[in-house]
Short mmCIF file of C-alpha atoms (C1' of nucleotides) and ligand atoms in Angstrom, two decimals:
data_model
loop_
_atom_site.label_atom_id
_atom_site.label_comp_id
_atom_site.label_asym_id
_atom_site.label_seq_id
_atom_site.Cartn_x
_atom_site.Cartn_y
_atom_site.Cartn_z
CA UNK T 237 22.90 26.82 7.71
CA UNK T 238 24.67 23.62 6.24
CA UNK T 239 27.25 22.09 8.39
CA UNK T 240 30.19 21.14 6.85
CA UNK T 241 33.44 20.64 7.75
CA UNK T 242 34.50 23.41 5.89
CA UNK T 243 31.79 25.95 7.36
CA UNK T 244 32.54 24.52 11.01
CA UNK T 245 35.94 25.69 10.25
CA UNK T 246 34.76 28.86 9.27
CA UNK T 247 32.64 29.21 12.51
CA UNK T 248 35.60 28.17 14.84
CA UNK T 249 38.19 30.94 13.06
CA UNK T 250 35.15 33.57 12.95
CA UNK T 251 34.53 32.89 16.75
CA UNK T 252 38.25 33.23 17.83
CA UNK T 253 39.31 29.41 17.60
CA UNK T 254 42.02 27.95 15.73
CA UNK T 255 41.01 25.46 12.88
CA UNK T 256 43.77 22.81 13.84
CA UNK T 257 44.25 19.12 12.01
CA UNK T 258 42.99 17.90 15.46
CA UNK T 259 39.99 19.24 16.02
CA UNK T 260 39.48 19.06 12.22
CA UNK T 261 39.39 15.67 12.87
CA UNK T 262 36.85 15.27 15.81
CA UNK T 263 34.57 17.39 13.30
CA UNK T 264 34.93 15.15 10.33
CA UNK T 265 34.13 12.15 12.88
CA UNK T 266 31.21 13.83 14.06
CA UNK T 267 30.03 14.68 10.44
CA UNK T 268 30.64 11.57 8.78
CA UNK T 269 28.77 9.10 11.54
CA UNK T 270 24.49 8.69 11.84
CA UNK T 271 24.52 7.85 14.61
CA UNK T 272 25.42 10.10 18.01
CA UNK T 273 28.99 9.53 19.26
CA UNK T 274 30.49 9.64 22.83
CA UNK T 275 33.92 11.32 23.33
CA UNK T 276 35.24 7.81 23.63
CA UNK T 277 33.79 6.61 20.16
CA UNK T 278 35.03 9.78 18.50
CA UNK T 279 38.78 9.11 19.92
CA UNK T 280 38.28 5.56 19.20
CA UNK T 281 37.49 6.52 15.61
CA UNK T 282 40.16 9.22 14.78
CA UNK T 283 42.95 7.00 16.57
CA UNK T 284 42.88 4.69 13.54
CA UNK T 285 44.25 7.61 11.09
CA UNK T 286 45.78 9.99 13.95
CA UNK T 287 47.44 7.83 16.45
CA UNK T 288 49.07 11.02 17.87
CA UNK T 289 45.44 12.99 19.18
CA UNK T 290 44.24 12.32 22.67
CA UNK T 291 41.41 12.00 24.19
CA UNK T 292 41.19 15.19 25.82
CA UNK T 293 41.58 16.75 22.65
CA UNK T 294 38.76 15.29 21.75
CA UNK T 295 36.56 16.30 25.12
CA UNK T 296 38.39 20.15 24.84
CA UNK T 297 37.05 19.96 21.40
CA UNK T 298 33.25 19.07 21.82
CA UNK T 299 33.36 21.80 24.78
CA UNK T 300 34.27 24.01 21.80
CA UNK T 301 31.45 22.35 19.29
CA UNK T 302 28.94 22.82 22.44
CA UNK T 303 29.51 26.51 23.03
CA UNK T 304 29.18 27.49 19.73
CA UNK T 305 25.80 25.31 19.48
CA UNK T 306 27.87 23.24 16.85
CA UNK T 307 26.54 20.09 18.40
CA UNK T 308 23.80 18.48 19.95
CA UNK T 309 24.07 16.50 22.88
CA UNK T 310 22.24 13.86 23.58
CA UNK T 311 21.39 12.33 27.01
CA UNK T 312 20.83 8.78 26.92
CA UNK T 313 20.43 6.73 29.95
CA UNK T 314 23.91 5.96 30.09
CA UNK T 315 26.33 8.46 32.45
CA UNK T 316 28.30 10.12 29.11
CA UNK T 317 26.70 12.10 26.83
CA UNK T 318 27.19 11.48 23.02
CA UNK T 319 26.70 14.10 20.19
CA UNK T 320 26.14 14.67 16.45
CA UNK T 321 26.37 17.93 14.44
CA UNK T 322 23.12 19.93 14.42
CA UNK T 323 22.23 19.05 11.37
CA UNK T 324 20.39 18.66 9.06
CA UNK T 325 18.11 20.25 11.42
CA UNK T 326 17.26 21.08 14.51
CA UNK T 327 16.33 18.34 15.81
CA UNK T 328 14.79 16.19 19.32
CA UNK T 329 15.10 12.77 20.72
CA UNK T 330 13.36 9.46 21.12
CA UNK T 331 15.58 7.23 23.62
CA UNK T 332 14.89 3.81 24.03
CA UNK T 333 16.16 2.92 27.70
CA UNK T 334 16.50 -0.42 27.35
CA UNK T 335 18.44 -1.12 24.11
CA UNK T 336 19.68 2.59 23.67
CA UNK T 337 18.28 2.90 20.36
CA UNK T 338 17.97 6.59 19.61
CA UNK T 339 15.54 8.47 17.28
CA UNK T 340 15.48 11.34 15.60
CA UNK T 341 12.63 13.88 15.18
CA UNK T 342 11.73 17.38 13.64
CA UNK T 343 8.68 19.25 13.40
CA UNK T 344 8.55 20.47 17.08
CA UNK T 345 9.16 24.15 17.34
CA UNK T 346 10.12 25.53 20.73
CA UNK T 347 10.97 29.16 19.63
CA UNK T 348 7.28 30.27 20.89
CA UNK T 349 8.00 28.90 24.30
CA UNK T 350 11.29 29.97 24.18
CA UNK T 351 10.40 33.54 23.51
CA UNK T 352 7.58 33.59 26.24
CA UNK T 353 10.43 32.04 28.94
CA UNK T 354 12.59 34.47 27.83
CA UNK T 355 10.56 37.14 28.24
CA UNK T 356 9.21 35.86 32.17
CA UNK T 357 12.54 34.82 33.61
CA UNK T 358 15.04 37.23 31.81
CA UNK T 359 16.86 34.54 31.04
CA UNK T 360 18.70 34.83 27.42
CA UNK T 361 18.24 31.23 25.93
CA UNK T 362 20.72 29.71 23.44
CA UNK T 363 19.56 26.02 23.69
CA UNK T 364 17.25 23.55 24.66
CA UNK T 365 16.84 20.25 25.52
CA UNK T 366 13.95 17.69 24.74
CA UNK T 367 14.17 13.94 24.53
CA UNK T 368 11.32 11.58 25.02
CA UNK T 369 12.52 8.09 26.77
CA UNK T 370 10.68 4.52 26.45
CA UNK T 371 10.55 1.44 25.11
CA UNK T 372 11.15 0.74 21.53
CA UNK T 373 8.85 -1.32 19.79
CA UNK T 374 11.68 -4.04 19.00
CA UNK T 375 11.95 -4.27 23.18
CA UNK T 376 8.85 -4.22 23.86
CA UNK T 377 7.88 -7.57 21.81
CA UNK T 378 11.21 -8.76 23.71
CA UNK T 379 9.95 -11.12 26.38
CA UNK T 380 11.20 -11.37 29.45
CA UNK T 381 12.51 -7.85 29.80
CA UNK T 382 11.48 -5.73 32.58
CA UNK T 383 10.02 -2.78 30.66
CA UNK T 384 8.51 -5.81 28.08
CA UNK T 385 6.01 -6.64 31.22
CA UNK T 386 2.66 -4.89 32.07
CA UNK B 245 -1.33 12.50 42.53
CA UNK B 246 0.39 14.65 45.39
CA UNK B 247 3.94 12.64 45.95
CA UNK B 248 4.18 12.47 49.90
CA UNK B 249 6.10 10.09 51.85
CA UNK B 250 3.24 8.62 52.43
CA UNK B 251 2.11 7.85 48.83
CA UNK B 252 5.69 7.31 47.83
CA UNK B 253 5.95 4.59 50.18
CA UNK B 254 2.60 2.92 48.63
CA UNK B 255 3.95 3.25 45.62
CA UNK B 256 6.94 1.50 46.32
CA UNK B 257 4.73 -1.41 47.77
CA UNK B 258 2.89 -1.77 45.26
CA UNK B 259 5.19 -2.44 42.65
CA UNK B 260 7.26 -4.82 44.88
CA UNK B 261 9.80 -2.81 46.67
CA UNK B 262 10.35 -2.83 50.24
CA UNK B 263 9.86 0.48 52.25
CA UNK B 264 13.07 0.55 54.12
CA UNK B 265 13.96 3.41 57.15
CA UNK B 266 16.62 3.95 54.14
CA UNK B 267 14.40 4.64 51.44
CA UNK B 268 12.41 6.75 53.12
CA UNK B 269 15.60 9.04 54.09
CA UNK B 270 15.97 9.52 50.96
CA UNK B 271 12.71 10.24 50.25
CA UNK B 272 12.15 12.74 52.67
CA UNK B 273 15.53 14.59 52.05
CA UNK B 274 14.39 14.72 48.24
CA UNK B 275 10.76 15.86 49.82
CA UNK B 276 11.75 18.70 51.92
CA UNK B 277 14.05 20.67 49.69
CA UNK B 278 13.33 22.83 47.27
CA UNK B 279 16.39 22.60 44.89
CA UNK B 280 17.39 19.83 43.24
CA UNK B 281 19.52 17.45 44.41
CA UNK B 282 22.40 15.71 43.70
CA UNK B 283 22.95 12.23 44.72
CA UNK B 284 25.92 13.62 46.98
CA UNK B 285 23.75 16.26 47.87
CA UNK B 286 21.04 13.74 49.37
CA UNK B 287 23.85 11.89 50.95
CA UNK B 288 25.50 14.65 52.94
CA UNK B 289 21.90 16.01 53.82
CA UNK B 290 21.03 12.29 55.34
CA UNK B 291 24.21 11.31 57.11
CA UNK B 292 23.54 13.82 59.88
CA UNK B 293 20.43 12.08 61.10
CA UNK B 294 21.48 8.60 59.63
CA UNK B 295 25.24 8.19 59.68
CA UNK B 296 24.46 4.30 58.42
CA UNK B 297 23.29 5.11 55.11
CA UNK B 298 25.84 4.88 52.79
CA UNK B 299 26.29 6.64 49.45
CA UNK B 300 25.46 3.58 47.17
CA UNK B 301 22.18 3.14 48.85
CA UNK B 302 20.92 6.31 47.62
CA UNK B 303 21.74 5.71 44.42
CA UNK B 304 19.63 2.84 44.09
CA UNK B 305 17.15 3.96 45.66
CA UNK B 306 17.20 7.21 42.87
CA UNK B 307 17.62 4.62 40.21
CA UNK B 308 13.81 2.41 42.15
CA UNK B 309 12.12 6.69 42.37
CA UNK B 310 13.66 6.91 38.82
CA UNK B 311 12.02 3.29 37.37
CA UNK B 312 8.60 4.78 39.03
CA UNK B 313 8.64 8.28 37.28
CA UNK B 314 8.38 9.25 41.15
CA UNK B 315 11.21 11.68 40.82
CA UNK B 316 12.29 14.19 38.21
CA UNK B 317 16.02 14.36 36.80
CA UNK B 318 17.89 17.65 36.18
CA UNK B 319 20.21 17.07 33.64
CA UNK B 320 22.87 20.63 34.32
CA UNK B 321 25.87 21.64 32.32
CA UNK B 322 27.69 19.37 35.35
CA UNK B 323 28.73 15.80 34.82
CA UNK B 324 25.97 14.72 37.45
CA UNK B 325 22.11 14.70 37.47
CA UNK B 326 20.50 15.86 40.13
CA UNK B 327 16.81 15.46 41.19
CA UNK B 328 13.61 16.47 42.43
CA UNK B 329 9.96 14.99 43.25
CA UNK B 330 7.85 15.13 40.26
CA UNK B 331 5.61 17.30 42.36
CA UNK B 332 3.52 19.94 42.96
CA UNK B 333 3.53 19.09 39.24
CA UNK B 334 4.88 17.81 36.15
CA UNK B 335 7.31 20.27 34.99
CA UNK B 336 10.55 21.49 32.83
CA UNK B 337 13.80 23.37 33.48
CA UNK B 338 15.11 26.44 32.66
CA UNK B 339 19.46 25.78 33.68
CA UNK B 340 21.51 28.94 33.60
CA UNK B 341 24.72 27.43 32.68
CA UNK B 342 26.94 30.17 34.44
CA UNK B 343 25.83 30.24 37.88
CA UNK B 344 23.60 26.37 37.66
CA UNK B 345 20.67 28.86 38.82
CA UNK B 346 17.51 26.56 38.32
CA UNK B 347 14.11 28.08 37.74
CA UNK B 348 11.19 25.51 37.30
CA UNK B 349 8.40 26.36 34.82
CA UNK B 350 4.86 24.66 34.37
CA UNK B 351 2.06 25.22 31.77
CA UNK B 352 3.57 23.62 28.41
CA UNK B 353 2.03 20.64 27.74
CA UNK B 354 3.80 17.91 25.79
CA UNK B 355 1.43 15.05 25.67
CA UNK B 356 -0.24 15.66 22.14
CA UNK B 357 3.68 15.33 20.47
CA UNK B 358 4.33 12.71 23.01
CA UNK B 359 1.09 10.67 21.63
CA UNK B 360 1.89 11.76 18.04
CA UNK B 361 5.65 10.27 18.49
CA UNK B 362 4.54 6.96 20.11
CA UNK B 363 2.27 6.48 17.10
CA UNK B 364 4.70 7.60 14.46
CA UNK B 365 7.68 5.56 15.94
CA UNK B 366 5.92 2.72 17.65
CA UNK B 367 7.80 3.52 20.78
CA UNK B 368 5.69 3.17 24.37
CA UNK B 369 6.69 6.26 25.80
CA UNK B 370 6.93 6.65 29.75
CA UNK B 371 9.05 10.05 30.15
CA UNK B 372 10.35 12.84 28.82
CA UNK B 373 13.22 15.66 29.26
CA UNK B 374 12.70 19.53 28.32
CA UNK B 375 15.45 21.98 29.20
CA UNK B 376 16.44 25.50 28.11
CA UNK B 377 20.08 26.26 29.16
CA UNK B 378 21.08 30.20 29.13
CA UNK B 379 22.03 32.84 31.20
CA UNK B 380 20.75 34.26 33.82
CA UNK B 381 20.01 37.95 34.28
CA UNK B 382 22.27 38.25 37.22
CA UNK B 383 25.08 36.72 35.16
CA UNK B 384 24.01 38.72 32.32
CA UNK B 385 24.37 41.88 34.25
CA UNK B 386 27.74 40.56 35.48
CA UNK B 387 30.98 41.87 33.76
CA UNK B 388 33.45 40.34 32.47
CA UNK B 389 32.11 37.05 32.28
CA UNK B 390 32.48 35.14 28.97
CA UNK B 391 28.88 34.60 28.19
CA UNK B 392 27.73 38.72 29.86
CA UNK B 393 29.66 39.52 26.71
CA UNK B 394 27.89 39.83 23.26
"C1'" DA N 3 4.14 -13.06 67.22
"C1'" DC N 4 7.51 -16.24 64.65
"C1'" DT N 5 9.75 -17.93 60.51
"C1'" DG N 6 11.64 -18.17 56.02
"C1'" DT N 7 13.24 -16.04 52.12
"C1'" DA N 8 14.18 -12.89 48.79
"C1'" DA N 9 15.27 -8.21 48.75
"C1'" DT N 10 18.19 -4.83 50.50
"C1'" DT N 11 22.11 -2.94 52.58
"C1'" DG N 12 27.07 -1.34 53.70
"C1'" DA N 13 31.92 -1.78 53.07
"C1'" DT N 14 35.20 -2.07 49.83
"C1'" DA N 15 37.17 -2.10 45.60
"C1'" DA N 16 36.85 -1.58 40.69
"C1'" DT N 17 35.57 0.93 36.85
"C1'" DC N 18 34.50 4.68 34.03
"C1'" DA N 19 34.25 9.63 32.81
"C1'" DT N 20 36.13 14.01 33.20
"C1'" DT N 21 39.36 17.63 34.63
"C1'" DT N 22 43.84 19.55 36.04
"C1'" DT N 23 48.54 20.50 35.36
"C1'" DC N 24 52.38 21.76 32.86
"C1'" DA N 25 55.95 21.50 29.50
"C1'" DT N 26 55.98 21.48 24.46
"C1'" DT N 27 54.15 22.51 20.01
"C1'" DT N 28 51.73 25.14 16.55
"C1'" DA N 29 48.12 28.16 13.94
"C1'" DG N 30 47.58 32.35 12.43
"C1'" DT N 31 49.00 37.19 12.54
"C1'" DG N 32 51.86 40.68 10.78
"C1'" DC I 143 59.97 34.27 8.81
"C1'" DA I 144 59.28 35.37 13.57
"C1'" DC I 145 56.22 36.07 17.42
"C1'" DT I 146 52.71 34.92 20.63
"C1'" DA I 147 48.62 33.35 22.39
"C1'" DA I 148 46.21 29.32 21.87
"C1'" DA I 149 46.19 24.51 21.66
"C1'" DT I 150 48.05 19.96 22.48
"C1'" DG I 151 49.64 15.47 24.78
"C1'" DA I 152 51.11 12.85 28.62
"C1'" DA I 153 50.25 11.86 33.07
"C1'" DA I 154 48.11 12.16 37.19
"C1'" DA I 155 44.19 13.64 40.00
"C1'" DT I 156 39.60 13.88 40.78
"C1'" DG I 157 34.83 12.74 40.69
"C1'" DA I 158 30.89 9.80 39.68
"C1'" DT I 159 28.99 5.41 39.26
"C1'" DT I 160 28.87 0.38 39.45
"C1'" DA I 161 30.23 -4.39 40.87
"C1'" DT I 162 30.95 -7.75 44.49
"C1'" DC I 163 29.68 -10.19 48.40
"C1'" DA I 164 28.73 -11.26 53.10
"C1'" DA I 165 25.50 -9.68 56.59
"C1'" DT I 166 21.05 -7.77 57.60
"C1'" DT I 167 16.10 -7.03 57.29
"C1'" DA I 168 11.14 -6.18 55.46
"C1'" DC I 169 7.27 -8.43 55.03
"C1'" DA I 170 4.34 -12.37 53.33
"C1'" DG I 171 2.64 -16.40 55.13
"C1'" DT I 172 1.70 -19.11 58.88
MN1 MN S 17 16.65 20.14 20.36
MN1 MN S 18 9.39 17.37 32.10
ZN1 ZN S 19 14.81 -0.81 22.45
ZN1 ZN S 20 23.27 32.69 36.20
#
DNA sequence: ACTGTAATTGATAATCATTTTCATTTAGTG
DNA sequence: CACTAAATGAAAATGATTATCAATTACAGT
């Protein structure tokens, strides 16, 4: 499925939620930046045009986004998580820990695995998790760094 | 390698840290639980035998375990990590994000994408995280709860 | 064993992220 | 257009993590 903000819309009414300007707006953030976005970028980025939303719109919004597997979080080495839509694709995560650089990847498929925990821990999965953290290769030719050495 | 205090210790040593009574708290608290634990959690578990050791000294010393791939992170729906030794073995999570029940799971092995990915992206890639979040089958069985429905 | 020194620690305060509360507003239904 | 549950914003409370700095200590070298 394509996310747009028109079919997030459709997703949030469908599911219960109301489709205000606010949360309209944390959406069209989200969908309109590469790169992942903390709760503090996204409020940072609406405030320009909509001085009036908070910031705990926007965190009461990506709790929203999250349960309806809307958006993918991403768990850098920082202590605040930062998302993007789920789009184009599922997708994982290659996190550089030293300059934060983050890349995307496809072409893993967990469903197998998921399937198989499923079925030995009775557990009914609706997400996963999997990033890969190290040095990018910009860093690494970085001397001096810690992670640069050995 | 089996992670004991003992080899922990070397490992510290050999990379240049100090093996302080402190560190090795920590260590063992980490060691002789099963769960995961939060920093908070080491803390309280210490300060019985150790009133001394404060808070911020277990932190670093989870951010030294953490630098050495000597200890695993647990990244739950909570706004806190939480961790365990990377022992018996390398493993992956399975979060049920009702009750925070943790169930550990071996046998998927991620090195050939890992090596792929490091070739592909140039990155020199010293960790990764894998996590399915769901719901348990106690909470599924539960009524009334918001994700026991559907 | 004794010394010197850089690493480590603890106390405290500062910072940052997230959640709670509650009165007010509003989307969506009929 | 009116009704109502859901959503919002402001403010404060809480919780987690980091910075600072003077005092202590592990351990390498003698
Ligand atoms: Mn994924
Ligand atoms: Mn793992
Ligand atoms: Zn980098
Ligand atoms: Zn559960």
């Amino acid at each position: 499925m394509k996310l747009t903000e028109k079919t997030i819309v459709a997703a949030l009414r469908r599911n219960g939620y109301k489709a205000t300007p606010q949360r309209r707006a944390v959406i069209r953030a989200i969908a309109n930046s590469i790169d992942h976005l903390t709760p503090a970028d996204i409020y940072d980025r609406i405030h320009l045009d909509h001085p009036g939303i908070g910031l705990v719109t926007v965190y009461r919004t990506l709790e929203v986004l999250a349960t309806l597997n809307l958006v993918c979080e991403l768990h850098t080495g920082t202590n605040c998580p930062s998302y993007t839509l789920s789009i184009p694709q599922h997708h994982h995560h290659l996190v550089c820990s030293d300059c934060g650089k983050v890349v995307d990847f496809t072409g893993h498929n967990l469903t197998e695995l998921e399937e198989r925990l499923a079925r030995e821990s009775g557990f009914r999965i609706n997400n996963h998790i999997l990033e890969f953290t190290g040095c990018c290769r910009t860093c690494q030719e970085m001397p001096g760094t810690a992670s640069a050495a050995r």
